[in-house]
Coordinates of C-alpha atoms and ligand atoms in Angstrom, one line a residue:
X1 CA 0.0 0.0 0.0
X2 CA 1.5 3.4 -1.1
X3 CA 0.8 5.7 1.8
X4 CA 1.4 8.7 -0.5
X5 CA -1.0 7.6 -3.2
X6 CA -3.5 10.3 -2.2
X7 CA -1.0 13.1 -2.8
X8 CA 0.2 11.6 -6.1
X9 CA -3.3 11.3 -7.4
X10 CA -4.1 14.9 -6.6
X11 CA -0.9 16.0 -8.4
X12 CA -1.9 14.0 -11.4
X13 CA -5.4 15.4 -11.4
X14 CA -4.1 19.0 -11.3
X15 CA -1.7 18.2 -14.1
X16 CA -4.3 16.6 -16.4
X17 CA -6.6 19.6 -15.8
X18 CA -3.7 21.8 -17.0
X19 CA -3.7 23.8 -13.7
X20 CA -0.7 22.3 -11.9
X21 CA 1.4 25.3 -10.8
X22 CA 5.1 25.0 -11.5
X23 CA 6.8 27.2 -8.9
X24 CA 8.9 29.9 -10.6
X25 CA 12.5 30.2 -9.6
X26 CA 14.0 33.6 -9.1
X27 CA 17.7 33.7 -9.9
X28 CA 18.3 37.3 -9.3
X29 CA 17.2 40.1 -7.0
X30 CA 13.5 40.7 -6.8
X31 CA 13.2 43.6 -9.4
X32 CA 11.2 45.1 -12.2
X33 CA 13.4 43.1 -14.6
X34 CA 14.5 39.8 -13.1
X35 CA 16.0 36.5 -14.0
X36 CA 13.3 33.9 -13.6
X37 CA 13.5 30.2 -14.7
X38 CA 16.8 31.0 -16.5
X39 CA 15.4 33.9 -18.5
X40 CA 15.6 37.7 -18.1
X41 CA 12.0 38.9 -18.0
X42 CA 9.9 41.9 -17.2
X43 CA 8.5 41.0 -13.8
X44 CA 4.8 41.9 -13.2
X45 CA 4.2 39.6 -10.3
X46 CA 6.0 40.9 -7.3
X47 CA 4.7 42.9 -4.3
X48 CA 7.9 44.9 -4.3
X49 CA 5.8 48.0 -5.0
X50 CA 8.5 50.6 -4.3
X51 CA 11.5 48.5 -5.4
X52 CA 12.8 48.5 -1.8
X53 CA 13.6 44.8 -1.8
X54 CA 16.9 45.6 -3.6
X55 CA 17.6 48.9 -1.8
X56 CA 21.3 49.5 -1.1
X57 CA 20.8 51.6 2.0
X58 CA 18.5 48.9 3.5
X59 CA 21.2 46.3 2.7
X60 CA 23.7 48.4 4.6
X61 CA 21.4 48.8 7.5
X62 CA 20.8 45.0 7.5
X63 CA 24.5 44.4 7.6
X64 CA 25.2 46.7 10.5
X65 CA 22.3 45.1 12.5
X66 CA 23.7 41.7 11.7
X67 CA 27.2 42.7 12.8
X68 CA 26.0 44.2 16.1
X69 CA 23.3 41.6 17.0
X70 CA 24.2 38.5 15.1
X71 CA 22.2 36.2 12.8
X72 CA 19.4 35.1 15.1
X73 CA 17.7 36.2 18.3
X74 CA 17.8 32.8 19.9
X75 CA 14.4 33.0 21.5
X76 CA 10.8 34.0 21.3
X77 CA 10.2 37.6 22.3
X78 CA 8.7 37.0 25.7
X79 CA 11.6 34.8 26.9
X80 CA 14.8 36.7 25.7
X81 CA 14.3 37.3 22.0
X82 CA 13.2 40.9 22.3
X83 CA 16.1 43.2 21.2
X84 CA 16.3 47.0 21.3
X85 CA 16.0 46.8 17.5
X86 CA 12.5 45.2 17.7
X87 CA 11.3 47.9 20.1
X88 CA 12.8 50.6 18.0
X89 CA 11.0 49.4 14.9
X90 CA 7.7 49.1 16.8
X91 CA 8.0 52.7 17.8
X92 CA 8.6 53.8 14.2
X93 CA 5.6 51.8 12.9
X94 CA 3.3 53.1 15.7
X95 CA 4.2 56.7 14.8
X96 CA 3.9 56.0 11.0
X97 CA 0.4 54.5 11.5
X98 CA -0.5 57.2 14.1
X99 CA -1.4 54.6 16.7
X100 CA -0.4 54.4 20.4
X101 CA 1.6 51.2 20.1
X102 CA 2.7 48.4 17.7
X103 CA 3.4 44.7 18.1
X104 CA 5.9 43.2 15.7
X105 CA 5.4 39.6 14.6
X106 CA 7.1 37.3 12.1
X107 CA 4.9 37.9 9.1
X108 CA 1.7 39.4 7.9
X109 CA 0.2 35.9 8.1
X110 CA 1.3 35.5 11.7
X111 CA 0.0 38.9 12.6
X112 CA -3.5 38.0 11.5
X113 CA -3.4 34.5 13.0
X114 CA -1.9 35.8 16.3
X115 CA -4.3 38.8 16.6
X116 CA -7.5 36.9 15.8
X117 CA -6.7 33.9 17.9
X118 CA -5.9 36.1 20.9
X119 CA -8.9 38.4 20.8
X120 CA -11.8 36.3 19.6
X121 CA -13.6 34.0 22.1
X122 CA -16.8 31.9 21.9
X123 CA -18.6 35.0 23.3
X124 CA -17.7 37.1 20.3
X125 CA -19.0 37.8 16.8
X126 CA -16.7 38.4 13.9
X127 CA -17.8 40.1 10.6
X128 CA -15.5 39.3 7.7
X129 CA -15.5 40.2 4.0
X130 CA -15.8 37.1 1.9
X131 CA -12.7 38.0 -0.1
X132 CA -10.5 38.6 2.9
X133 CA -7.0 37.1 2.8
X134 CA -6.4 33.4 3.7
X135 CA -4.6 34.4 6.9
X136 CA -7.8 36.1 8.1
X137 CA -9.9 33.1 7.2
X138 CA -7.5 30.8 9.0
X139 CA -7.2 33.1 12.0
X140 CA -11.0 33.1 12.4
X141 CA -11.1 29.3 11.9
X142 CA -8.8 29.0 15.0
X143 CA -11.5 30.6 17.2
X144 CA -14.9 29.7 18.4
X145 CA -16.4 33.1 17.6
X146 CA -19.6 33.3 15.7
X147 CA -18.9 34.1 12.0
X148 CA -20.7 36.4 9.8
X149 CA -19.1 36.4 6.3
X150 CA -20.5 39.3 4.4
X151 CA -20.6 39.6 0.5
X152 CA -17.6 41.5 -0.8
X153 CA -17.7 45.1 0.3
X154 CA -21.4 44.9 0.7
X155 CA -22.2 47.5 3.4
X156 CA -25.9 46.7 3.4
X157 CA -25.3 43.0 4.1
X158 CA -22.7 44.0 6.8
X159 CA -25.2 46.2 8.5
X160 CA -27.9 43.5 8.4
X161 CA -25.5 41.1 10.1
X162 CA -24.6 43.7 12.7
X163 CA -28.3 44.4 13.3
X164 CA -29.0 40.7 13.7
X165 CA -26.1 40.3 16.1
X166 CA -27.5 43.0 18.4
X167 CA -30.3 40.6 19.4
X168 CA -27.6 38.2 20.8
X169 CA -25.5 39.1 23.8
X170 CA -22.0 39.1 22.3
X171 CA -19.1 40.4 24.4
X172 CA -17.3 41.9 21.4
X173 CA -18.2 42.6 17.8
X174 CA -15.3 42.7 15.4
X175 CA -15.3 43.8 11.8
X176 CA -12.3 42.7 9.7
X177 CA -11.5 43.6 6.1
X178 CA -8.5 43.8 3.8
X179 CA -7.6 47.4 3.1
X180 CA -6.7 46.6 -0.5
X181 CA -8.0 43.3 -1.8
X182 CA -5.0 41.3 -3.0
X183 CA -6.7 39.6 -6.0
X184 CA -8.9 42.5 -7.2
X185 CA -6.9 45.6 -6.3
X186 CA -9.9 47.5 -5.0
X187 CA -9.9 49.5 -1.8
X188 CA -12.3 48.6 1.1
X189 CA -14.9 51.2 2.0
X190 CA -13.3 51.9 5.4
X191 CA -15.1 55.2 6.1
X192 CA -18.5 53.6 5.9
X193 CA -17.3 50.6 7.9
X194 CA -16.0 52.9 10.6
X195 CA -19.4 54.6 10.7
X196 CA -21.2 51.2 11.1
X197 CA -18.7 50.2 13.8
X198 CA -19.7 53.3 15.7
X199 CA -23.4 52.6 15.3
X200 CA -23.1 49.0 16.4
X201 CA -20.2 49.3 18.9
X202 CA -17.8 47.1 16.9
X203 CA -14.0 47.0 16.9
X204 CA -12.5 47.5 13.4
X205 CA -9.5 45.7 11.9
X206 CA -7.9 46.4 8.6
X207 CA -5.3 44.2 7.0
X208 CA -3.1 46.7 5.1
X209 CA -0.7 44.2 3.5
X210 CA -1.2 45.8 0.1
X211 CA -1.8 49.4 1.3
X212 CA 1.2 50.0 3.6
X213 CA 3.8 51.8 1.4
X214 CA 1.2 52.2 -1.3
X215 CA -1.8 54.4 -0.1
X216 CA -1.6 57.7 1.8
X217 CA 0.8 60.7 1.5
X218 CA 3.9 58.7 2.5
X219 CA 2.4 55.2 2.2
X220 CA 0.9 55.1 5.6
X221 CA -1.9 52.9 4.4
X222 CA -5.7 52.8 3.8
X223 CA -6.7 54.3 7.2
X224 CA -4.5 57.4 6.4
X225 CA -5.8 57.4 2.8
X226 CA -9.3 58.0 4.2
X227 CA -8.1 60.2 7.0
X228 CA -9.8 58.2 9.7
X229 CA -7.0 57.4 12.0
X230 CA -9.0 58.5 15.0
X231 CA -12.0 56.3 14.0
X232 CA -10.2 53.1 13.3
X233 CA -9.1 50.6 15.9
X234 CA -6.5 48.1 14.6
X235 CA -4.2 48.2 11.6
X236 CA -2.5 45.0 10.7
X237 CA 0.4 45.1 8.2
X238 CA 3.3 43.3 6.6
X239 CA 6.9 44.3 6.0
X240 CA 7.2 41.9 3.1
X241 CA 5.6 43.8 0.3
X242 CA 6.2 47.6 -0.2
X243 CA 8.6 47.6 2.7
X244 CA 10.7 45.0 0.9
X245 CA 11.7 42.8 3.8
X246 CA 9.8 40.4 6.0
X247 CA 7.6 40.6 9.1
X248 CA 4.2 41.6 10.3
X249 CA 2.7 44.0 12.8
X250 CA -0.4 45.0 14.7
X251 CA -0.6 48.8 15.3
X252 CA -3.3 49.8 17.7
X253 CA -4.2 51.1 21.2
X254 CA -1.8 50.5 24.0
X255 CA -4.2 48.3 25.9
X256 CA -4.6 45.9 23.1
X257 CA -0.9 45.9 22.2
X258 CA 0.0 45.0 25.8
X259 CA -2.8 42.3 25.7
X260 CA -1.2 40.8 22.6
X261 CA 2.2 40.7 24.2
X262 CA 0.7 38.4 26.8
X263 CA -1.6 36.4 24.6
X264 CA -0.7 36.3 20.9
X265 CA 0.6 32.8 20.3
X266 CA 3.2 33.6 17.5
X267 CA 4.6 36.2 19.9
X268 CA 4.8 33.7 22.7
X269 CA 5.8 30.6 20.8
X270 CA 7.7 31.5 17.7
X271 CA 11.2 33.0 17.6
X272 CA 11.4 36.7 16.8
X273 CA 12.5 38.3 13.6
X274 CA 16.3 38.2 12.9
X275 CA 18.3 41.4 13.4
X276 CA 19.1 41.9 9.7
X277 CA 15.5 41.9 8.8
X278 CA 14.6 44.4 11.5
X279 CA 17.6 46.6 10.6
X280 CA 16.5 46.7 6.9
X281 CA 12.9 47.5 7.9
X282 CA 13.9 50.4 10.1
X283 CA 15.8 51.9 7.1
X284 CA 12.7 51.3 4.8
X285 CA 10.5 53.6 7.0
X286 CA 13.2 56.3 7.0
X287 CA 13.2 56.1 3.2
X288 CA 9.4 56.3 3.0
X289 CA 9.4 59.5 4.9
X290 CA 12.2 61.0 2.8
X291 CA 11.9 62.9 -0.6
X292 CA 13.2 59.7 -2.2
X293 CA 10.3 57.7 -0.8
X294 CA 7.8 60.3 -2.0
X295 CA 9.3 60.1 -5.5
X296 CA 9.1 56.3 -5.5
X297 CA 5.4 56.5 -4.4
X298 CA 4.7 59.1 -7.1
X299 CA 6.4 56.9 -9.8
X300 CA 4.4 53.8 -8.5
X301 CA 1.1 55.6 -9.1
X302 CA 2.2 57.1 -12.4
X303 CA 3.0 53.6 -13.6
X304 CA -0.2 52.3 -12.2
X305 CA -2.5 54.8 -14.0
X306 CA -0.6 54.4 -17.2
X307 CA -0.6 50.6 -17.3
X308 CA -4.2 50.2 -16.2
X309 CA -5.5 52.7 -18.8
X310 CA -3.6 51.0 -21.6
X311 CA -4.9 47.6 -20.7
X312 CA -8.4 49.0 -20.6
X313 CA -8.0 50.7 -23.9
X314 CA -7.0 47.3 -25.4
X315 CA -10.3 45.9 -24.2
X316 CA -9.1 43.8 -21.3
X317 CA -11.5 43.3 -18.4
X318 CA -9.5 44.6 -15.5
X319 CA -12.2 44.2 -12.9
X320 CA -12.6 46.8 -10.1
X321 CA -9.0 47.6 -9.4
X322 CA -8.0 51.0 -8.0
X323 CA -4.4 50.3 -7.1
X324 CA -1.2 48.9 -8.6
X325 CA -2.7 45.4 -8.5
X326 CA -4.5 45.1 -11.9
X327 CA -6.1 41.8 -12.7
X328 CA -6.8 40.7 -16.3
X329 CA -9.9 38.6 -16.0
X330 CA -10.1 35.4 -18.2
X331 CA -12.7 33.5 -16.1
X332 CA -11.1 30.3 -17.4
X333 CA -8.5 28.3 -15.4
X334 CA -6.8 26.7 -18.4
X335 CA -6.8 29.8 -20.6
X336 CA -5.1 31.7 -17.7
X337 CA -2.4 29.1 -17.5
X338 CA -1.8 29.2 -21.2
X339 CA -1.8 33.0 -21.2
X340 CA 0.8 33.1 -18.5
X341 CA 3.0 30.6 -20.3
X342 CA 2.9 32.4 -23.6
X343 CA 3.7 35.7 -21.9
X344 CA 6.7 34.1 -20.3
X345 CA 7.9 32.8 -23.7
X346 CA 7.8 36.4 -24.9
X347 CA 9.7 37.7 -21.9
X348 CA 7.0 38.8 -19.5
X349 CA 6.5 37.1 -16.2
X350 CA 2.9 37.4 -15.0
X351 CA 1.3 34.9 -12.7
X352 CA -2.1 33.3 -13.3
X353 CA -4.5 32.5 -10.5
X354 CA -7.4 30.2 -10.3
X355 CA -9.5 28.3 -7.7
X356 CA -8.8 27.9 -4.8
X357 CA -6.7 31.2 -4.8
X358 CA -9.7 33.0 -6.3
X359 CA -13.3 31.9 -6.4
X360 CA -14.5 29.3 -8.9
X361 CA -14.9 30.8 -12.4
X362 CA -12.9 33.9 -11.6
X363 CA -9.6 32.9 -13.0
X364 CA -7.3 35.8 -14.0
X365 CA -3.7 37.0 -14.6
X366 CA -2.7 39.4 -11.9
X367 CA -0.3 42.2 -12.8
X368 CA 1.5 44.4 -10.3
X369 CA 3.5 47.3 -11.5
X370 CA 6.2 48.8 -9.3
X371 CA 8.1 52.1 -9.0
X372 CA 11.0 50.5 -10.7
X373 CA 9.4 49.7 -14.0
X374 CA 10.4 52.0 -16.8
X375 CA 7.9 53.2 -19.5
X376 CA 9.8 51.0 -21.9
X377 CA 9.2 48.0 -19.7
X378 CA 5.5 48.7 -19.5
X379 CA 5.1 49.4 -23.2
X380 CA 7.0 46.2 -24.1
X381 CA 4.8 44.2 -21.7
X382 CA 1.6 45.9 -23.0
X383 CA 2.5 45.0 -26.6
X384 CA 2.8 41.4 -25.7
X385 CA -0.5 41.4 -23.7
X386 CA -2.2 42.7 -26.8
X387 CA -0.6 40.0 -29.0
X388 CA -1.4 37.1 -26.7
X389 CA -4.8 38.5 -25.7
X390 CA -5.9 38.6 -29.3
X391 CA -4.5 35.1 -30.1
X392 CA -6.4 33.6 -27.2
X393 CA -9.5 35.6 -28.1
X394 CA -9.6 37.4 -24.8
X395 CA -9.8 40.8 -26.5
Ligands
LIG1 N1 -2.6 39.8 4.1 C1 -2.8 40.0 2.8 C2 -4.0 40.7 2.3 C3 -1.8 39.4 1.9 O1 -1.9 39.6 0.6 C4 -0.7 38.7 2.5 C5 0.4 38.2 1.6 N2 0.0 37.4 0.5 C6 -0.6 38.6 3.8 C7 -1.6 39.1 4.6 C8 0.5 37.8 4.5 O2 1.6 38.6 4.5 P1 3.1 37.9 4.7 O3 3.5 37.6 3.3 O4 3.9 39.0 5.3 O5 2.9 36.7 5.6

């Protein structure tokens, strides 16, 4: 009896359906043009929005942290893995997000898991957008809170759920949404959600993985973008996308931050971020606040508007995107895989997504432009999208 038969069969099924994903291999720095699977290509699939993943000053900062503090922390934070560096970065992020305090965790994924698992009990109700990130879904699954999954960005449905919940005696009501939805690129209606939270006495959480470093004057995120810092309770974020490093955080009121330091399981049971990672991240926030950071953000948005408009002009269905994430909808798993493959053969790397990453029947290519793409890179990629899109009868 082959104990691994189950896994082999599933792999075979994915392959015969044409949707087995070969994991791409990056053989250079993460950049606008990168060497992927042995070929130099225009890269439209990274979350390296500002190009900071290859930033020289951040590398220098990482090296000096590494030299001073070593390669690893040797412990979880609450035993002896909490270095001055971690505290310093937390202060920087709290200030950046205009919150009282910040708790640093190992990734954006861990931040959601740790936060939700710590604050939700069987006495609570959680209201979650149906397109929220997998880490939110999993974080909620780890708890016994009553779940209300509302249709995507549907405020009426959210309010109906909140109204219904008032009849039950919940200890806490918690609304959670992505700030920018990672597969669609649209921005959540935070102002309206904040108003509902006031009306129904709910705590608000935003996962700003794709908004930190992207939205707001200096990339402060979706809450700053709407100017509702005073009306919003919890901002989760990642240091792995626009910040260009690794790590996650929860920026919020002091009381909740102190609570998380006592209760969040990744904080208590998983070793803290290594010094080089923290050192690089500290420099990234310095850059964001500098004129260089402002220029990068400006370039990111110039590229975004240009690329999105051109795709639309060609007749592609780009969904509801408002940010540098622009999907090209195909609604067909196999076609998406073929599209992505053909683009690669022409020198453009763009990932395709299908179920279970996106809902059934909503397959798409997902493009992400960065501040590092030149107009020539974008024009070159656009020409190839047009060629393959026509060939596959998508436009
Ligand atoms: N939230 C969202 C919305 C994301 O897109 C991601 C990354 N895919 C995460 C959380 C997880 O962040 P990290 O990669 O830092 O774990």
